[in-house]
Coordinates of N, CA and C (backbone and C1' of nucleotides) in Angstrom, one line a residue:
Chain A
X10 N 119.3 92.8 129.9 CA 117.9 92.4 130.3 C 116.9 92.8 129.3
X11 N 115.8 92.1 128.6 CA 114.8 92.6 128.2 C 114.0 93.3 128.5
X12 N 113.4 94.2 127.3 CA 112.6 95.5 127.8 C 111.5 95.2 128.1
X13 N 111.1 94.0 128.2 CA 109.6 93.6 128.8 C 109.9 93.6 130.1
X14 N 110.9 93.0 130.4 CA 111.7 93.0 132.0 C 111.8 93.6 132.7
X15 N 112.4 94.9 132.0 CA 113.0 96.0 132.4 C 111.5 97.1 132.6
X16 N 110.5 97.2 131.8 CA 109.4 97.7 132.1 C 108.3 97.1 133.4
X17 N 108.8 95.8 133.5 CA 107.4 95.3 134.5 C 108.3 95.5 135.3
X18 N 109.2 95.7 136.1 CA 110.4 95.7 137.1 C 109.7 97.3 137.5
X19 N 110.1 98.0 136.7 CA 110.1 99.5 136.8 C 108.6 100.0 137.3
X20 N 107.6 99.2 136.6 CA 106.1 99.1 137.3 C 105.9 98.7 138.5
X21 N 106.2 97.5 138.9 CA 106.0 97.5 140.3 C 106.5 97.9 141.2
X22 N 107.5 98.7 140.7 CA 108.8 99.2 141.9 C 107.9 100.3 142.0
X23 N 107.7 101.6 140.7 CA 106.4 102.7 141.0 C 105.4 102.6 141.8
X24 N 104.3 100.9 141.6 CA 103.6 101.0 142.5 C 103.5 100.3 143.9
X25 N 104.5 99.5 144.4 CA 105.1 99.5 145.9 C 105.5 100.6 146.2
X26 N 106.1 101.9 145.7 CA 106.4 103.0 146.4 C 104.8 103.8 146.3
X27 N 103.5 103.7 145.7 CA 102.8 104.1 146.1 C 101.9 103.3 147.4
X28 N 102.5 101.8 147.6 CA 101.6 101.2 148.1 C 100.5 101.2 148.0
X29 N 100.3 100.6 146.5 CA 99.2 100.0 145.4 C 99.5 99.0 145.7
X30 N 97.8 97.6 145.5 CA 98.3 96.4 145.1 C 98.1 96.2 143.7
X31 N 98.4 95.1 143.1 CA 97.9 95.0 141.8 C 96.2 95.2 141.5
X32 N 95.2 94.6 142.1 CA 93.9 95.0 141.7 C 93.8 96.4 142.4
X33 N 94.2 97.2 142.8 CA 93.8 98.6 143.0 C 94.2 99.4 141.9
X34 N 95.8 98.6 141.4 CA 96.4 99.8 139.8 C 95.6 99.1 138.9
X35 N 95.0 98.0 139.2 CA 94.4 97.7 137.9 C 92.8 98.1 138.0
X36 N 92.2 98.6 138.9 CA 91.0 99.4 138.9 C 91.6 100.8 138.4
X37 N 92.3 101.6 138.8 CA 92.9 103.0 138.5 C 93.0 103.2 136.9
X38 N 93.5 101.8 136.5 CA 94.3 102.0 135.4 C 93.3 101.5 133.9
X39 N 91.8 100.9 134.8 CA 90.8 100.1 133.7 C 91.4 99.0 132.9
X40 N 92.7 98.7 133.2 CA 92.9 96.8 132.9 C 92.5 95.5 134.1
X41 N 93.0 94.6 133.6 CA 92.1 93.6 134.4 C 93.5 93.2 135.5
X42 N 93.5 92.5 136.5 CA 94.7 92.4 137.4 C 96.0 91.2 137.0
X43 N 95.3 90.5 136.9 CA 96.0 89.0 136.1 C 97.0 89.8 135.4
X44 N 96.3 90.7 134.3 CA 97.3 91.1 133.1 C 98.5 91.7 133.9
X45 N 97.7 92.8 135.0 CA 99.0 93.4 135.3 C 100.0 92.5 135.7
X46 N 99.9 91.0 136.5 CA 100.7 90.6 137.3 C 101.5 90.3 135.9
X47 N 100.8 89.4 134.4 CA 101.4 89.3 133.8 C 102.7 90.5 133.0
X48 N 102.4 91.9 133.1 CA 103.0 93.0 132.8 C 104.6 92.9 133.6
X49 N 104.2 92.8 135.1 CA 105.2 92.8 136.1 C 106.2 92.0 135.8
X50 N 105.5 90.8 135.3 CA 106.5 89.3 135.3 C 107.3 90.0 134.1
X51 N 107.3 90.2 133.4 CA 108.0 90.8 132.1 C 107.4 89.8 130.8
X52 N 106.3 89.1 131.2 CA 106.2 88.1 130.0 C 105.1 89.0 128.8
X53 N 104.7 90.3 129.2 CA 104.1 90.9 128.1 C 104.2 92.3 127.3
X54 N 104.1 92.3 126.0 CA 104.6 93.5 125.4 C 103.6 94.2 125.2
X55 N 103.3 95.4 126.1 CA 102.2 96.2 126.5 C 102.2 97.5 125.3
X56 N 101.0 97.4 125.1 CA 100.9 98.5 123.5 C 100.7 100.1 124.1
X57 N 100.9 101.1 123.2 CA 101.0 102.6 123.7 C 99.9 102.6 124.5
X58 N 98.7 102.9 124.6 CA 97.6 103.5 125.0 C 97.9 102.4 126.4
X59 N 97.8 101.1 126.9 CA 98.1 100.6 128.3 C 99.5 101.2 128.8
X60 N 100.6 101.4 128.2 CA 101.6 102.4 129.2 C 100.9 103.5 129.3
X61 N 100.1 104.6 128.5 CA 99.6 105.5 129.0 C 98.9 105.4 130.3
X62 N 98.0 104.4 130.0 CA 96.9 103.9 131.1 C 97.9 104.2 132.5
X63 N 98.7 103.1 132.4 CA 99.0 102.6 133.5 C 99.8 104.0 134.3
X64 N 100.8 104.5 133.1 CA 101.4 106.2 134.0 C 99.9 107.0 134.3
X65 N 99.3 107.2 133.7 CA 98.1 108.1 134.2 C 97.5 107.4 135.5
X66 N 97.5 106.1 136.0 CA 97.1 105.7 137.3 C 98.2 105.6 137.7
X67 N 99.2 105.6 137.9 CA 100.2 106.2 139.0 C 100.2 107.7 139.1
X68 N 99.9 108.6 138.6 CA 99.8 109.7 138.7 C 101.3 110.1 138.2
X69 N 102.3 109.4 137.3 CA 103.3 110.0 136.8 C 103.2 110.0 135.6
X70 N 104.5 110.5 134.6 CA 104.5 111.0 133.4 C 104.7 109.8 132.5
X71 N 104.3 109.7 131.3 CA 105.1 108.6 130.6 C 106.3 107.9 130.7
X72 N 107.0 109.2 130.7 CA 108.6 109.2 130.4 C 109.2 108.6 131.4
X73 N 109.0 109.0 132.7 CA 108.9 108.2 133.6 C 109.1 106.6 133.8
X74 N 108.4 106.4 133.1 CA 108.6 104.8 133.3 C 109.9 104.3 132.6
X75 N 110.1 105.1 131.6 CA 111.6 104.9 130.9 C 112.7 105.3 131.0
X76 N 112.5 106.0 132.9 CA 114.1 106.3 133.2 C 114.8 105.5 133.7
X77 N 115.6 105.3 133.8 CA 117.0 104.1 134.3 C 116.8 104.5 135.7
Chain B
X27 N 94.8 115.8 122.2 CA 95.0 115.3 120.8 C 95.2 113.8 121.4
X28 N 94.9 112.8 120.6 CA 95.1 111.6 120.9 C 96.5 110.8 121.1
X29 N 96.7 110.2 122.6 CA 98.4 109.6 122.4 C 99.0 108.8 121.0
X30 N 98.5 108.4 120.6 CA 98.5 107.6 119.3 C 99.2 109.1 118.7
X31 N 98.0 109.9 118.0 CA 98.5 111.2 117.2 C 100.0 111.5 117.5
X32 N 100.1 111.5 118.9 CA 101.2 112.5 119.5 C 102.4 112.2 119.2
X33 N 102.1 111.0 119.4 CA 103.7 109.9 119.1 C 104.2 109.2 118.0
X34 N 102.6 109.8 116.7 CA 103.2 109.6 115.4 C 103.6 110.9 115.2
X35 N 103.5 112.0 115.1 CA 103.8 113.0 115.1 C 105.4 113.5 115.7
X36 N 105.9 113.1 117.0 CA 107.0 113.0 117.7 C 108.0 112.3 116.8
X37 N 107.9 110.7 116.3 CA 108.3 109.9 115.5 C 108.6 110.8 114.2
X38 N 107.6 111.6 113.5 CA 108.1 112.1 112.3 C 108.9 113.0 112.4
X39 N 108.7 113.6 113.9 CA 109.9 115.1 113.9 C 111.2 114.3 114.3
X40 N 111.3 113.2 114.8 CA 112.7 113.0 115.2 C 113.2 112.6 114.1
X41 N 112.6 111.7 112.8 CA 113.1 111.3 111.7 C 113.4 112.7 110.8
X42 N 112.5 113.5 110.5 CA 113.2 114.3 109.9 C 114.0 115.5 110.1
X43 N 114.3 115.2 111.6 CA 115.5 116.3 112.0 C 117.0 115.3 111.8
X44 N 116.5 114.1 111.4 CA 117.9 113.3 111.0 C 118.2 113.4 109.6
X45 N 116.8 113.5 108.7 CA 116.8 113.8 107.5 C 116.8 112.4 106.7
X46 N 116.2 111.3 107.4 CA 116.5 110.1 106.7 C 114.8 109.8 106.7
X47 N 114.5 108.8 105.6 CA 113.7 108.6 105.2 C 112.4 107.3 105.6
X48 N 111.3 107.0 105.6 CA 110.8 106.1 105.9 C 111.0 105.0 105.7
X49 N 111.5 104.8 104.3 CA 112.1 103.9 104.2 C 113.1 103.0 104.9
X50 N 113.9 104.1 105.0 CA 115.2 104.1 105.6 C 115.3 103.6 107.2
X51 N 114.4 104.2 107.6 CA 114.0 104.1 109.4 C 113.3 102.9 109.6
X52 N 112.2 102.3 108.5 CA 112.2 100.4 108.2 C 113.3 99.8 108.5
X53 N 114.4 100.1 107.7 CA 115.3 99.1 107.8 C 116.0 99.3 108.9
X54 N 116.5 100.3 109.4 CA 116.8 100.7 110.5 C 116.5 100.0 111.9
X55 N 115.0 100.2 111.8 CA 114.3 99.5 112.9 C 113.5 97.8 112.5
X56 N 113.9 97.8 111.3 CA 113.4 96.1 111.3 C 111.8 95.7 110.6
X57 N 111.2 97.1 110.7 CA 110.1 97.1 110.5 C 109.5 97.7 109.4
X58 N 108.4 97.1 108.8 CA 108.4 97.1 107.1 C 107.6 98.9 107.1
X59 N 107.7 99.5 105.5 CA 107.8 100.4 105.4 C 106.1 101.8 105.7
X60 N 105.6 100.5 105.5 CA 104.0 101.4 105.2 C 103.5 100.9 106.8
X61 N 104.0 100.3 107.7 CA 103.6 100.0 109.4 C 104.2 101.3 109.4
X62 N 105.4 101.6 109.4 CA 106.5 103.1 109.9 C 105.3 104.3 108.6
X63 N 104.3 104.3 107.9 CA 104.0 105.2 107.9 C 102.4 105.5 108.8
X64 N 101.6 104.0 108.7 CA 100.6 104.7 109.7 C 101.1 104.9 111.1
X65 N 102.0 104.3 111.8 CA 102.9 104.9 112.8 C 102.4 106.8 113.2
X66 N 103.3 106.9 111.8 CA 103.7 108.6 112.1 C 101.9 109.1 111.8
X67 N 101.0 108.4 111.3 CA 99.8 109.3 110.9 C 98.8 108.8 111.8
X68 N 99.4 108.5 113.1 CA 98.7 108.7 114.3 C 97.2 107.1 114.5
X69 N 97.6 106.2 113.4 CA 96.3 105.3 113.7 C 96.5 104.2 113.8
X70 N 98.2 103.7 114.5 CA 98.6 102.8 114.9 C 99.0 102.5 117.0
X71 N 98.6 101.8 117.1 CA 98.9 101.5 118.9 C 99.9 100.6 118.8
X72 N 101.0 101.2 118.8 CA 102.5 100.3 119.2 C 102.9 99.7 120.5
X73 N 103.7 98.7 120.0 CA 104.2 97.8 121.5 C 105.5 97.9 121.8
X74 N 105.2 97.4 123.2 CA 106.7 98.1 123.8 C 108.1 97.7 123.3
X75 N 107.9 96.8 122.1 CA 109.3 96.5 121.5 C 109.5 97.1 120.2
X76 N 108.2 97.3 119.5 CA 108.3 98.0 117.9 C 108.9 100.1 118.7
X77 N 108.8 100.5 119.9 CA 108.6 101.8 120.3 C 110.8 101.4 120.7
X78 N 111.1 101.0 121.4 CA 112.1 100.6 121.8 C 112.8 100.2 120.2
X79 N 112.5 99.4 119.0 CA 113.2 99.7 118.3 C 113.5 101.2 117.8
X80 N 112.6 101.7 117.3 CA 112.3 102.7 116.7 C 112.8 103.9 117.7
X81 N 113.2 104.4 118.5 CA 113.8 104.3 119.5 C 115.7 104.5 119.2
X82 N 115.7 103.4 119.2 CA 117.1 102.6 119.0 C 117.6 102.8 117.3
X83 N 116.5 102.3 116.2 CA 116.9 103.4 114.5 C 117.2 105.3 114.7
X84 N 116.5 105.6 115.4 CA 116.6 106.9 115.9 C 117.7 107.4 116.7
X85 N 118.3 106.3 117.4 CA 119.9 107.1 117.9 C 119.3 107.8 119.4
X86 N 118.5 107.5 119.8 CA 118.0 108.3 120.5 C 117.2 107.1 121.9
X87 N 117.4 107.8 123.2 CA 116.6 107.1 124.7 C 115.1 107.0 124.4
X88 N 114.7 105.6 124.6 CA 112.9 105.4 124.6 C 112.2 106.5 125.0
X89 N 112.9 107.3 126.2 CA 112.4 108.4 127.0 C 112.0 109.8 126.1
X90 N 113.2 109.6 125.4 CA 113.1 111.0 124.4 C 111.5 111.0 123.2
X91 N 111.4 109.5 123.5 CA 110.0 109.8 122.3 C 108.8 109.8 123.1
X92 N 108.7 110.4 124.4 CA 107.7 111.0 124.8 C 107.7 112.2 126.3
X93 N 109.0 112.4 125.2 CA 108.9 114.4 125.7 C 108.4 115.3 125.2
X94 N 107.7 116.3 125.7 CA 106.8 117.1 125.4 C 107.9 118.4 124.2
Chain C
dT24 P 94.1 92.7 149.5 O5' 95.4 92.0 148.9 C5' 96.6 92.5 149.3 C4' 97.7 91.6 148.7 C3' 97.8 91.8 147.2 O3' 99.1 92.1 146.9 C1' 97.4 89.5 147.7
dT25 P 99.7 92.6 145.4 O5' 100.0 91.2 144.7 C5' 101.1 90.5 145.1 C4' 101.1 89.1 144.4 C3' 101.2 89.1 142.9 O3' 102.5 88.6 142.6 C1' 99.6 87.5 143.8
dG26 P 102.9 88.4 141.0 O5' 102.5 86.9 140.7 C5' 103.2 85.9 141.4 C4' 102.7 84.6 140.8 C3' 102.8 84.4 139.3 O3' 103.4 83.2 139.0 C1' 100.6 83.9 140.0
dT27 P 103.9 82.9 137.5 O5' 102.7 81.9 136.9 C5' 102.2 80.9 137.8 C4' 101.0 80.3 137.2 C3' 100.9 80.3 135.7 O3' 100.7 78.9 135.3 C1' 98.9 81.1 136.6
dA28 P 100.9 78.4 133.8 O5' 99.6 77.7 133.4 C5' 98.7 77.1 134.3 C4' 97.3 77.1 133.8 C3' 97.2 77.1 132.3 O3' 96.6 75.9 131.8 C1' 95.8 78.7 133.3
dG29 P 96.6 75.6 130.2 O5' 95.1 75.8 129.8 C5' 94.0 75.6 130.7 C4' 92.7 76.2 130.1 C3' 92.7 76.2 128.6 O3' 91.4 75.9 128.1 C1' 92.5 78.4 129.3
dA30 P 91.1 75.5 126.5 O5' 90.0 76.6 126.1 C5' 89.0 77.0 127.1 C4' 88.3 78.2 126.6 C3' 88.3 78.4 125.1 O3' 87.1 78.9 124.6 C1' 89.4 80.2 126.0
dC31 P 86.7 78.9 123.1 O5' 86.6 80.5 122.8 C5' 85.8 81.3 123.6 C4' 86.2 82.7 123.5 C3' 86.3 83.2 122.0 O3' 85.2 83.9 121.6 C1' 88.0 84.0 123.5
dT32 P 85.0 84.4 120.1 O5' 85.5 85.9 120.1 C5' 85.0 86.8 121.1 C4' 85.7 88.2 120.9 C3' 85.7 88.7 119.5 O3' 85.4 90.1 119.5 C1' 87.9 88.5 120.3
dG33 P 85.3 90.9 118.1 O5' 86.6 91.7 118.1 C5' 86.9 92.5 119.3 C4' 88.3 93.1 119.2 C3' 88.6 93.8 117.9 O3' 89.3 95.0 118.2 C1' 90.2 92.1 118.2
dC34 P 89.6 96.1 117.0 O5' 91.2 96.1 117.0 C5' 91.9 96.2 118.2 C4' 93.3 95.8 117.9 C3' 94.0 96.4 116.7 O3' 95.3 96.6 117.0 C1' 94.1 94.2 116.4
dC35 P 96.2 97.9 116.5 O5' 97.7 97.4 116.7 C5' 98.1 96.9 117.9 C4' 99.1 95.8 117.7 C3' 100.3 96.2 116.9 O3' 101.5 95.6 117.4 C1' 99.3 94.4 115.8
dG36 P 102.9 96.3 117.2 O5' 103.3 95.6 115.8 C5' 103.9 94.3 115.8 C4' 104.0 93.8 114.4 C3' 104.7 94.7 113.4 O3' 105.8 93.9 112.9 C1' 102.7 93.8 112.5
dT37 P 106.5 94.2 111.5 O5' 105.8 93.2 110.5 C5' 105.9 91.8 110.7 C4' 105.5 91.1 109.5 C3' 106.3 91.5 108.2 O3' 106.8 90.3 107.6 C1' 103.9 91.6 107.8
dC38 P 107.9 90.6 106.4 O5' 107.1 90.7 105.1 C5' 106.2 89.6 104.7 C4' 105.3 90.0 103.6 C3' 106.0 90.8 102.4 O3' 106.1 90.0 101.3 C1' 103.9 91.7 103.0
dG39 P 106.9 90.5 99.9 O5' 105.6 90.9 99.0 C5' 104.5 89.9 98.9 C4' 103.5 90.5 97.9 C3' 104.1 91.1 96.7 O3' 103.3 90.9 95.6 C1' 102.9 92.7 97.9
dA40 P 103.6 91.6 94.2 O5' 102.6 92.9 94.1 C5' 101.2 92.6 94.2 C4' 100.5 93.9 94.1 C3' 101.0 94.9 93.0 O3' 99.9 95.2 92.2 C1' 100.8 96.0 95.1
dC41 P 100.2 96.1 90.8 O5' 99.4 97.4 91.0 C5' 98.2 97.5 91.7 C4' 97.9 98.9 92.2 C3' 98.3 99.9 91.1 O3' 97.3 100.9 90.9 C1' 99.2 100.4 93.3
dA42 P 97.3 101.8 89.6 O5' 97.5 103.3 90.2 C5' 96.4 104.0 90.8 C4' 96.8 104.8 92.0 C3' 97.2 106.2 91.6 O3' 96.3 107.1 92.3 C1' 98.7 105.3 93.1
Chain D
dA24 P 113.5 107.8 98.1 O5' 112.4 108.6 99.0 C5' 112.5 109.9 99.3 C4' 111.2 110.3 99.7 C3' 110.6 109.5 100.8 O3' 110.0 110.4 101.8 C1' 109.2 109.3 98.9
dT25 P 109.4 109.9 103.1 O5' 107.9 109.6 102.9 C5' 107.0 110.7 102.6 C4' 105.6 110.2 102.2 C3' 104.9 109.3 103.2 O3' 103.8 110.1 103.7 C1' 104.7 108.5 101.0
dG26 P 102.8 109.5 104.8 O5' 101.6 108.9 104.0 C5' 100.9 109.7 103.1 C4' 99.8 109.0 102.5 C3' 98.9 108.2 103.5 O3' 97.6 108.4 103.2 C1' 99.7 106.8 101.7
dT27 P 96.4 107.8 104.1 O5' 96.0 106.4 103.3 C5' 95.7 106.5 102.0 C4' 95.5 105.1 101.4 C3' 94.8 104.1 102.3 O3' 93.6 103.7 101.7 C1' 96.7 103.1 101.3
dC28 P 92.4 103.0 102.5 O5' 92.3 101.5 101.8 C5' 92.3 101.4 100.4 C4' 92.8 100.0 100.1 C3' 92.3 98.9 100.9 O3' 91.3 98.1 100.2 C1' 94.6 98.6 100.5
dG29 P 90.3 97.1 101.0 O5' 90.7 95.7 100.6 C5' 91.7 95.4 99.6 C4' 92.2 94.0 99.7 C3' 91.5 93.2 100.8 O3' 91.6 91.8 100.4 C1' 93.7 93.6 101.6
dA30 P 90.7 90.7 101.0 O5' 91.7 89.6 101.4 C5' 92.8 89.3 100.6 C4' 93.9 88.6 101.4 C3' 93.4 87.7 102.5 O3' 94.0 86.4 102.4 C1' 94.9 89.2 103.4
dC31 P 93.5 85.2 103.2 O5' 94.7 85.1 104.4 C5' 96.0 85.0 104.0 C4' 96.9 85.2 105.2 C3' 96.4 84.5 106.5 O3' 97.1 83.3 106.6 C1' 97.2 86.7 106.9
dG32 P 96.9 82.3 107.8 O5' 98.0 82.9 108.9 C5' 99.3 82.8 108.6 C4' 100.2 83.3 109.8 C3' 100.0 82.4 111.0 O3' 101.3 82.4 111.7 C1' 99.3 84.6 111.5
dG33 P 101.4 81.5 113.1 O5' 101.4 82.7 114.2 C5' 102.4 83.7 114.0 C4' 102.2 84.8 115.1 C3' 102.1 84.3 116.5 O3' 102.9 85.1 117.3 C1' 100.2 85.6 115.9
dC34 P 103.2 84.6 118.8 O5' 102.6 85.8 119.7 C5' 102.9 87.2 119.3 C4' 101.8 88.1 119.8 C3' 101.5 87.9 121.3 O3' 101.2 89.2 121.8 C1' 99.6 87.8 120.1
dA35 P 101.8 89.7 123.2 O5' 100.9 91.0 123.5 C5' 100.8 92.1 122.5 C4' 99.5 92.8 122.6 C3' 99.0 93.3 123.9 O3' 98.3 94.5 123.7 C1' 97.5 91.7 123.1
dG36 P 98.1 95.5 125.0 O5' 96.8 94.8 125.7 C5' 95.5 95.2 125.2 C4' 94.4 94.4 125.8 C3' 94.3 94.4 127.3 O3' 93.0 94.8 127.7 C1' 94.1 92.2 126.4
dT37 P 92.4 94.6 129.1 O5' 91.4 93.3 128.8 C5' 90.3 93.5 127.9 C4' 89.3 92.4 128.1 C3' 88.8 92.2 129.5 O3' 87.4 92.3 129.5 C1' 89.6 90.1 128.7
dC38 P 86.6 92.4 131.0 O5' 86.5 90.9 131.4 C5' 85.7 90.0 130.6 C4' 85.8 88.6 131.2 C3' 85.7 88.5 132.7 O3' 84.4 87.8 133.0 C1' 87.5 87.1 131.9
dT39 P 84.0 87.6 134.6 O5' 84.3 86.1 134.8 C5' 84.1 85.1 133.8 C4' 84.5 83.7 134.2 C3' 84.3 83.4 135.7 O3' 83.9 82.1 135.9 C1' 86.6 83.2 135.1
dA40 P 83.6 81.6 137.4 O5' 84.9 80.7 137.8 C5' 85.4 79.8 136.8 C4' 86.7 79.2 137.4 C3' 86.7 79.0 138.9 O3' 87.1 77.7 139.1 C1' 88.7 80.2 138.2
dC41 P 86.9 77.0 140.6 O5' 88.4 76.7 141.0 C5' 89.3 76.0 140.1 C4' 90.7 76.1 140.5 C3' 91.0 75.9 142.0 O3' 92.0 75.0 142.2 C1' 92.0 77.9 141.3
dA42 P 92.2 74.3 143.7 O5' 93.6 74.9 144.2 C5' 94.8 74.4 143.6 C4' 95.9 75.4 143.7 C3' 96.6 75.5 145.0 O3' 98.0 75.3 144.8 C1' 96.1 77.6 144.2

DNA sequence: TTGTAGACTGCCGTCGACA
DNA sequence: ATGTCGACGGCAGTCTACA
C-alpha cells in the first residue's frame, strides 16, 4: 500500500477514536477541511510542518502517526 | 527549535552514524545532492515521500526519524 | 458531515555550476 | 565532501461552492 494511503488511513482512524470530525481537526490543526478529507483519501503528499500540525491537534506525538 | 531544524539535524546524525556521505545518501534515496543538504540545514519542509525515502536510504523505520 | 471540483499562489524538488 | 546559487516545472495548500 502506498504511504499516502497508509498515512491518511492512520489519520482518520486517530481522529474517529477521538471523535473529531474533519472541520473540527481542521480548525485544531489551522488547515482547511477539504484538504484534510483530501489527506484521508490518501491522494496527498503532506509536507513536515502539516504532519506536525496535524499530530499537535490530535494531541499525540509525531511518531505516532508512523506506527504500524 | 524549529521542526524543520530538528529533523535536518536528526537526518545528519543518522547519516553520520552510518558514516556514508551526502552524496551517497542522494543516491541512496533518489534525491539530488545539494536538496539532501538544505535538508540537514534545517530550511527545507519535506513531504511525506522524500521523509519515507530517506528513511528507507537510512536502513531505518520513518518512526525512528522523529525520535527524540 | 464528507467528497469533490476549479482556480490560485507559493514553494518543493531538480539540475548545473562554482566555491 | 559540503554549501549555495538561479532557473524551472509541478504540486502543496487555500478558498468557494455544490452534491
Amino acid at each position: 500500500m502506498d504511504i499516502k494511503e497508509e498515512f491518511g488511513k492512520r489519520l482518520a482512524q486517530m481522529r474517529k477514536e477521538r471523535k473529531i470530525s474533519q472541520e473540527q481537526l481542521a480548525e485544531l490543526s489551522g488547515l482547511n477541511r477539504p484538504y484534510i478529507s483530501g489527506i484521508e483519501q490518501g491522494k496527498r503528499n503532506v509536507s513536515l510542518e502539516v504532519i506536525v500540525s496535524l499530530a499537535k491537534a490530535l494531541g499525540i506525538k509525531t511518531k505516532e502517526l508512523f506506527e504500524e
